Short mmCIF file of N, CA and C in Angstrom, two decimals:
data_model
loop_
_atom_site.label_atom_id
_atom_site.label_comp_id
_atom_site.label_asym_id
_atom_site.label_seq_id
_atom_site.Cartn_x
_atom_site.Cartn_y
_atom_site.Cartn_z
N UNK B 1 10.39 -3.03 10.18
CA UNK B 1 10.99 -3.77 9.10
C UNK B 1 9.97 -4.82 8.65
N UNK B 2 9.99 -5.12 7.35
CA UNK B 2 9.02 -6.05 6.80
C UNK B 2 9.64 -6.90 5.70
N UNK B 3 9.00 -8.02 5.44
CA UNK B 3 9.33 -8.83 4.27
C UNK B 3 8.30 -8.49 3.20
N UNK B 4 8.79 -8.29 1.98
CA UNK B 4 7.92 -7.97 0.86
C UNK B 4 8.06 -9.09 -0.17
N UNK B 5 6.93 -9.61 -0.63
CA UNK B 5 6.91 -10.63 -1.67
C UNK B 5 5.88 -10.23 -2.71
N UNK B 6 6.28 -10.26 -3.97
CA UNK B 6 5.40 -9.89 -5.07
C UNK B 6 4.81 -8.48 -4.86
N UNK B 7 5.63 -7.58 -4.37
CA UNK B 7 5.27 -6.17 -4.17
C UNK B 7 4.16 -5.98 -3.13
N UNK B 8 4.01 -6.94 -2.21
CA UNK B 8 3.05 -6.85 -1.12
C UNK B 8 3.75 -7.13 0.20
N UNK B 9 3.25 -6.54 1.26
CA UNK B 9 3.81 -6.77 2.58
C UNK B 9 3.40 -8.17 3.03
N UNK B 10 4.40 -9.00 3.28
CA UNK B 10 4.16 -10.39 3.64
C UNK B 10 4.23 -10.60 5.15
N UNK B 11 5.24 -9.99 5.78
CA UNK B 11 5.43 -10.16 7.22
C UNK B 11 5.98 -8.86 7.80
N UNK B 12 5.49 -8.53 8.99
CA UNK B 12 5.97 -7.35 9.72
C UNK B 12 6.75 -7.86 10.92
N UNK B 13 7.96 -7.37 11.07
CA UNK B 13 8.80 -7.79 12.19
C UNK B 13 8.58 -6.88 13.39
N UNK B 14 8.62 -7.48 14.56
CA UNK B 14 8.59 -6.73 15.82
C UNK B 14 10.02 -6.45 16.24
N UNK B 15 10.21 -5.47 17.09
CA UNK B 15 11.56 -5.13 17.54
C UNK B 15 12.18 -6.25 18.37
N UNK B 16 11.37 -7.16 18.85
CA UNK B 16 11.88 -8.27 19.66
C UNK B 16 12.17 -9.54 18.84
N UNK B 17 11.86 -9.54 17.55
CA UNK B 17 12.11 -10.71 16.71
C UNK B 17 13.61 -10.96 16.58
N UNK B 18 13.96 -12.22 16.59
CA UNK B 18 15.36 -12.62 16.44
C UNK B 18 15.79 -12.47 14.98
N UNK B 19 17.02 -12.09 14.76
CA UNK B 19 17.54 -11.91 13.41
C UNK B 19 17.49 -13.21 12.62
N UNK B 20 17.55 -14.35 13.32
CA UNK B 20 17.48 -15.65 12.65
C UNK B 20 16.13 -15.90 12.00
N UNK B 21 15.09 -15.18 12.42
CA UNK B 21 13.75 -15.39 11.86
C UNK B 21 13.57 -14.68 10.52
N UNK B 22 14.56 -13.91 10.10
CA UNK B 22 14.46 -13.17 8.84
C UNK B 22 14.90 -14.06 7.69
N UNK B 23 14.02 -14.22 6.72
CA UNK B 23 14.31 -15.03 5.54
C UNK B 23 14.49 -14.09 4.35
N UNK B 24 15.72 -13.89 3.94
CA UNK B 24 15.97 -12.98 2.82
C UNK B 24 16.30 -13.73 1.53
N UNK B 25 16.05 -15.04 1.50
CA UNK B 25 16.32 -15.81 0.29
C UNK B 25 15.30 -15.52 -0.80
N UNK B 26 14.03 -15.42 -0.45
CA UNK B 26 12.97 -15.27 -1.44
C UNK B 26 12.27 -13.93 -1.36
N UNK B 27 12.30 -13.29 -0.21
CA UNK B 27 11.59 -12.05 0.00
C UNK B 27 12.56 -10.88 0.03
N UNK B 28 12.04 -9.73 -0.27
CA UNK B 28 12.81 -8.50 -0.17
C UNK B 28 12.58 -7.92 1.22
N UNK B 29 13.63 -7.46 1.86
CA UNK B 29 13.51 -6.81 3.16
C UNK B 29 13.36 -5.31 2.93
N UNK B 30 12.47 -4.70 3.72
CA UNK B 30 12.24 -3.27 3.58
C UNK B 30 12.07 -2.68 4.98
N UNK B 31 12.75 -1.58 5.20
CA UNK B 31 12.61 -0.85 6.47
C UNK B 31 11.91 0.47 6.16
N UNK B 32 10.98 0.83 7.02
CA UNK B 32 10.23 2.06 6.84
C UNK B 32 10.10 2.73 8.21
N UNK B 33 10.39 4.01 8.28
CA UNK B 33 10.26 4.73 9.54
C UNK B 33 8.79 4.78 9.95
N UNK B 34 8.54 4.66 11.24
CA UNK B 34 7.18 4.78 11.75
C UNK B 34 6.80 6.26 11.66
N UNK B 35 5.72 6.54 10.95
CA UNK B 35 5.33 7.93 10.72
C UNK B 35 4.72 8.56 11.97
N UNK B 36 4.66 9.87 11.97
CA UNK B 36 4.02 10.61 13.06
C UNK B 36 2.55 10.20 13.17
N UNK B 37 1.89 10.00 12.02
CA UNK B 37 0.48 9.57 12.02
C UNK B 37 0.31 8.23 12.73
N UNK B 38 1.24 7.30 12.48
CA UNK B 38 1.16 5.98 13.10
C UNK B 38 1.36 6.07 14.62
N UNK B 39 2.27 6.93 15.03
CA UNK B 39 2.54 7.09 16.46
C UNK B 39 1.36 7.72 17.19
N UNK B 40 0.56 8.51 16.47
CA UNK B 40 -0.55 9.26 17.09
C UNK B 40 -1.91 8.75 16.64
N UNK B 41 -2.02 7.47 16.36
CA UNK B 41 -3.29 6.92 15.90
C UNK B 41 -4.34 6.96 17.01
N UNK B 42 -5.58 7.29 16.61
CA UNK B 42 -6.70 7.26 17.54
C UNK B 42 -7.24 5.84 17.64
N UNK B 43 -8.13 5.59 18.59
CA UNK B 43 -8.65 4.23 18.80
C UNK B 43 -9.44 3.69 17.60
N UNK B 44 -10.03 4.55 16.78
CA UNK B 44 -10.81 4.09 15.63
C UNK B 44 -10.01 4.13 14.32
N UNK B 45 -8.79 4.64 14.36
CA UNK B 45 -7.95 4.68 13.15
C UNK B 45 -7.47 3.28 12.80
N UNK B 46 -7.22 3.05 11.53
CA UNK B 46 -6.75 1.75 11.05
C UNK B 46 -5.45 1.92 10.27
N UNK B 47 -4.52 1.01 10.50
CA UNK B 47 -3.28 0.98 9.74
C UNK B 47 -3.44 -0.07 8.65
N UNK B 48 -3.33 0.35 7.40
CA UNK B 48 -3.54 -0.57 6.27
C UNK B 48 -2.28 -0.68 5.42
N UNK B 49 -2.21 -1.77 4.67
CA UNK B 49 -1.14 -1.98 3.70
C UNK B 49 -1.63 -1.39 2.38
N UNK B 50 -0.77 -0.62 1.73
CA UNK B 50 -1.10 -0.02 0.44
C UNK B 50 -0.10 -0.51 -0.58
N UNK B 51 -0.60 -0.89 -1.75
CA UNK B 51 0.29 -1.27 -2.83
C UNK B 51 -0.30 -0.84 -4.16
N UNK B 52 0.57 -0.74 -5.15
CA UNK B 52 0.18 -0.36 -6.50
C UNK B 52 -0.22 -1.62 -7.27
N UNK B 53 -1.22 -1.49 -8.12
CA UNK B 53 -1.59 -2.63 -8.96
C UNK B 53 -2.16 -2.12 -10.27
N UNK B 54 -2.19 -3.02 -11.23
CA UNK B 54 -2.80 -2.73 -12.52
C UNK B 54 -3.59 -3.95 -12.96
N UNK B 55 -4.61 -3.71 -13.76
CA UNK B 55 -5.38 -4.81 -14.34
C UNK B 55 -5.32 -4.73 -15.86
N UNK B 56 -4.37 -3.94 -16.36
CA UNK B 56 -4.19 -3.82 -17.80
C UNK B 56 -2.76 -4.15 -18.17
N UNK B 57 -2.60 -4.85 -19.27
CA UNK B 57 -1.27 -5.12 -19.81
C UNK B 57 -0.71 -3.80 -20.32
N UNK B 58 0.47 -3.46 -19.87
CA UNK B 58 1.03 -2.14 -20.23
C UNK B 58 1.38 -2.01 -21.71
N UNK B 59 1.60 -3.12 -22.39
CA UNK B 59 1.95 -3.07 -23.81
C UNK B 59 0.70 -3.06 -24.68
N UNK B 60 -0.19 -4.05 -24.47
CA UNK B 60 -1.37 -4.18 -25.33
C UNK B 60 -2.56 -3.36 -24.86
N UNK B 61 -2.61 -3.05 -23.54
CA UNK B 61 -3.75 -2.34 -22.98
C UNK B 61 -4.92 -3.26 -22.66
N UNK B 62 -4.78 -4.56 -22.92
CA UNK B 62 -5.84 -5.53 -22.62
C UNK B 62 -5.94 -5.78 -21.12
N UNK B 63 -7.14 -6.13 -20.67
CA UNK B 63 -7.36 -6.44 -19.27
C UNK B 63 -6.68 -7.76 -18.92
N UNK B 64 -5.99 -7.78 -17.77
CA UNK B 64 -5.28 -8.97 -17.29
C UNK B 64 -5.63 -9.18 -15.82
N UNK B 65 -5.26 -10.34 -15.25
CA UNK B 65 -5.43 -10.49 -13.80
C UNK B 65 -4.63 -9.39 -13.08
N UNK B 66 -5.03 -9.07 -11.87
CA UNK B 66 -4.38 -8.01 -11.11
C UNK B 66 -2.89 -8.30 -10.94
N UNK B 67 -2.06 -7.31 -11.25
CA UNK B 67 -0.61 -7.42 -11.09
C UNK B 67 -0.14 -6.29 -10.19
N UNK B 68 0.63 -6.65 -9.15
CA UNK B 68 1.16 -5.63 -8.25
C UNK B 68 2.53 -5.18 -8.73
N UNK B 69 2.90 -3.96 -8.35
CA UNK B 69 4.21 -3.41 -8.70
C UNK B 69 4.57 -2.33 -7.70
N UNK B 70 5.82 -1.89 -7.72
CA UNK B 70 6.25 -0.79 -6.86
C UNK B 70 6.50 -1.22 -5.43
N UNK B 71 6.65 -0.23 -4.55
CA UNK B 71 6.95 -0.46 -3.14
C UNK B 71 5.70 -0.29 -2.29
N UNK B 72 5.29 -1.34 -1.58
CA UNK B 72 4.14 -1.21 -0.69
C UNK B 72 4.51 -0.36 0.52
N UNK B 73 3.48 0.17 1.19
CA UNK B 73 3.75 0.98 2.39
C UNK B 73 2.55 0.91 3.33
N UNK B 74 2.75 1.38 4.54
CA UNK B 74 1.69 1.47 5.54
C UNK B 74 1.03 2.84 5.44
N UNK B 75 -0.26 2.87 5.77
CA UNK B 75 -1.00 4.12 5.70
C UNK B 75 -2.10 4.10 6.75
N UNK B 76 -2.29 5.22 7.43
CA UNK B 76 -3.32 5.34 8.47
C UNK B 76 -4.60 5.87 7.84
N UNK B 77 -5.70 5.13 8.06
CA UNK B 77 -7.03 5.60 7.68
C UNK B 77 -7.69 6.14 8.93
N UNK B 78 -8.21 7.35 8.83
CA UNK B 78 -8.85 7.99 9.98
C UNK B 78 -10.36 7.82 9.93
N UNK B 79 -10.95 7.66 11.10
CA UNK B 79 -12.40 7.52 11.19
C UNK B 79 -13.07 8.76 10.59
N UNK B 80 -14.08 8.54 9.73
CA UNK B 80 -14.85 9.63 9.15
C UNK B 80 -14.21 10.27 7.94
N UNK B 81 -13.04 9.83 7.55
CA UNK B 81 -12.32 10.43 6.42
C UNK B 81 -12.93 9.95 5.10
N UNK B 82 -13.03 10.84 4.13
CA UNK B 82 -13.53 10.46 2.81
C UNK B 82 -12.39 9.94 1.94
N UNK B 83 -12.74 9.24 0.88
CA UNK B 83 -11.74 8.75 -0.07
C UNK B 83 -10.98 9.93 -0.68
N UNK B 84 -11.68 11.02 -0.93
CA UNK B 84 -11.02 12.21 -1.48
C UNK B 84 -9.89 12.68 -0.55
N UNK B 85 -10.15 12.70 0.75
CA UNK B 85 -9.13 13.11 1.72
C UNK B 85 -7.98 12.09 1.78
N UNK B 86 -8.32 10.81 1.71
CA UNK B 86 -7.29 9.76 1.69
C UNK B 86 -6.42 9.91 0.46
N UNK B 87 -7.06 10.12 -0.69
CA UNK B 87 -6.31 10.29 -1.94
C UNK B 87 -5.30 11.44 -1.84
N UNK B 88 -5.73 12.54 -1.27
CA UNK B 88 -4.84 13.70 -1.16
C UNK B 88 -3.66 13.41 -0.24
N UNK B 89 -3.90 12.69 0.86
CA UNK B 89 -2.80 12.34 1.75
C UNK B 89 -1.84 11.35 1.10
N UNK B 90 -2.37 10.40 0.33
CA UNK B 90 -1.51 9.45 -0.40
C UNK B 90 -0.67 10.20 -1.44
N UNK B 91 -1.32 11.09 -2.19
CA UNK B 91 -0.60 11.88 -3.20
C UNK B 91 0.53 12.66 -2.57
N UNK B 92 0.25 13.27 -1.42
CA UNK B 92 1.25 14.05 -0.71
C UNK B 92 2.39 13.15 -0.21
N UNK B 93 2.04 12.00 0.35
CA UNK B 93 3.05 11.07 0.87
C UNK B 93 3.98 10.60 -0.24
N UNK B 94 3.40 10.30 -1.41
CA UNK B 94 4.20 9.79 -2.53
C UNK B 94 4.82 10.89 -3.38
N UNK B 95 4.44 12.14 -3.10
CA UNK B 95 4.95 13.30 -3.82
C UNK B 95 4.75 13.16 -5.34
N UNK B 96 3.49 12.86 -5.69
CA UNK B 96 3.10 12.70 -7.09
C UNK B 96 2.35 13.95 -7.51
N UNK B 97 2.56 14.40 -8.74
CA UNK B 97 1.87 15.59 -9.22
C UNK B 97 0.37 15.34 -9.29
N UNK B 98 -0.42 16.41 -9.18
CA UNK B 98 -1.87 16.28 -9.28
C UNK B 98 -2.27 15.71 -10.63
N UNK B 99 -1.59 16.13 -11.67
CA UNK B 99 -1.90 15.65 -13.03
C UNK B 99 -1.70 14.14 -13.13
N UNK B 100 -0.57 13.65 -12.65
CA UNK B 100 -0.30 12.21 -12.69
C UNK B 100 -1.26 11.45 -11.77
N UNK B 101 -1.46 11.97 -10.57
CA UNK B 101 -2.29 11.26 -9.59
C UNK B 101 -3.75 11.20 -10.01
N UNK B 102 -4.21 12.15 -10.81
CA UNK B 102 -5.60 12.14 -11.27
C UNK B 102 -5.91 10.90 -12.12
N UNK B 103 -4.88 10.24 -12.63
CA UNK B 103 -5.06 9.03 -13.45
C UNK B 103 -5.19 7.77 -12.58
N UNK B 104 -4.88 7.88 -11.30
CA UNK B 104 -4.89 6.74 -10.40
C UNK B 104 -6.27 6.56 -9.77
N UNK B 105 -6.61 5.31 -9.48
CA UNK B 105 -7.86 4.99 -8.79
C UNK B 105 -7.51 4.38 -7.44
N UNK B 106 -8.44 4.48 -6.50
CA UNK B 106 -8.27 3.88 -5.18
C UNK B 106 -9.26 2.72 -5.09
N UNK B 107 -8.77 1.59 -4.59
CA UNK B 107 -9.63 0.41 -4.49
C UNK B 107 -9.38 -0.33 -3.19
N UNK B 108 -10.41 -1.03 -2.74
CA UNK B 108 -10.30 -1.97 -1.63
C UNK B 108 -10.19 -3.34 -2.28
N UNK B 109 -9.17 -4.12 -1.90
CA UNK B 109 -8.92 -5.41 -2.54
C UNK B 109 -9.37 -6.54 -1.63
N UNK B 110 -10.19 -7.43 -2.17
CA UNK B 110 -10.59 -8.65 -1.48
C UNK B 110 -10.39 -9.81 -2.43
N UNK B 111 -9.59 -10.78 -2.00
CA UNK B 111 -9.34 -11.97 -2.81
C UNK B 111 -8.87 -11.60 -4.23
N UNK B 112 -7.97 -10.62 -4.31
CA UNK B 112 -7.39 -10.14 -5.57
C UNK B 112 -8.41 -9.49 -6.51
N UNK B 113 -9.56 -9.09 -5.98
CA UNK B 113 -10.55 -8.40 -6.79
C UNK B 113 -10.71 -6.97 -6.26
N UNK B 114 -10.41 -5.98 -7.11
CA UNK B 114 -10.53 -4.59 -6.66
C UNK B 114 -11.97 -4.10 -6.67
N UNK B 115 -12.33 -3.38 -5.61
CA UNK B 115 -13.61 -2.67 -5.55
C UNK B 115 -13.23 -1.19 -5.55
N UNK B 116 -13.44 -0.53 -6.69
CA UNK B 116 -13.03 0.86 -6.83
C UNK B 116 -13.93 1.75 -5.99
N UNK B 117 -13.32 2.72 -5.30
CA UNK B 117 -14.02 3.59 -4.37
C UNK B 117 -14.21 4.97 -4.98
N UNK B 118 -15.38 5.57 -4.72
CA UNK B 118 -15.66 6.93 -5.18
C UNK B 118 -15.13 7.90 -4.15
N UNK B 119 -14.83 9.11 -4.58
CA UNK B 119 -14.21 10.11 -3.70
C UNK B 119 -15.04 10.48 -2.48
N UNK B 120 -16.35 10.35 -2.54
CA UNK B 120 -17.17 10.74 -1.40
C UNK B 120 -17.48 9.55 -0.50
#
């Protein structure tokens, strides 16, 4: 279970956390099943937070500061995996058509600045 604020994962709860520690006044609560991949992570695998974002105003098309939207989720990155392989697993997880997903880019975000990644 997690707290989500501004479409980003803010806090991850442990199974031992007290119910009193949950603040649902400002944040959205989200529960997500632990995936098979997460249960079988290797020592070099990384569990990352994934969220959707845009840098364009949807009405005017002009560039804007990064805006997040949608439901964030956890995702396992495997050692030695290419961005192309990651993209395909994300597409499969989200059940998005190849045509629609081809319009999406993958980026690493640091300090709200996206660094777009190439497939290789």
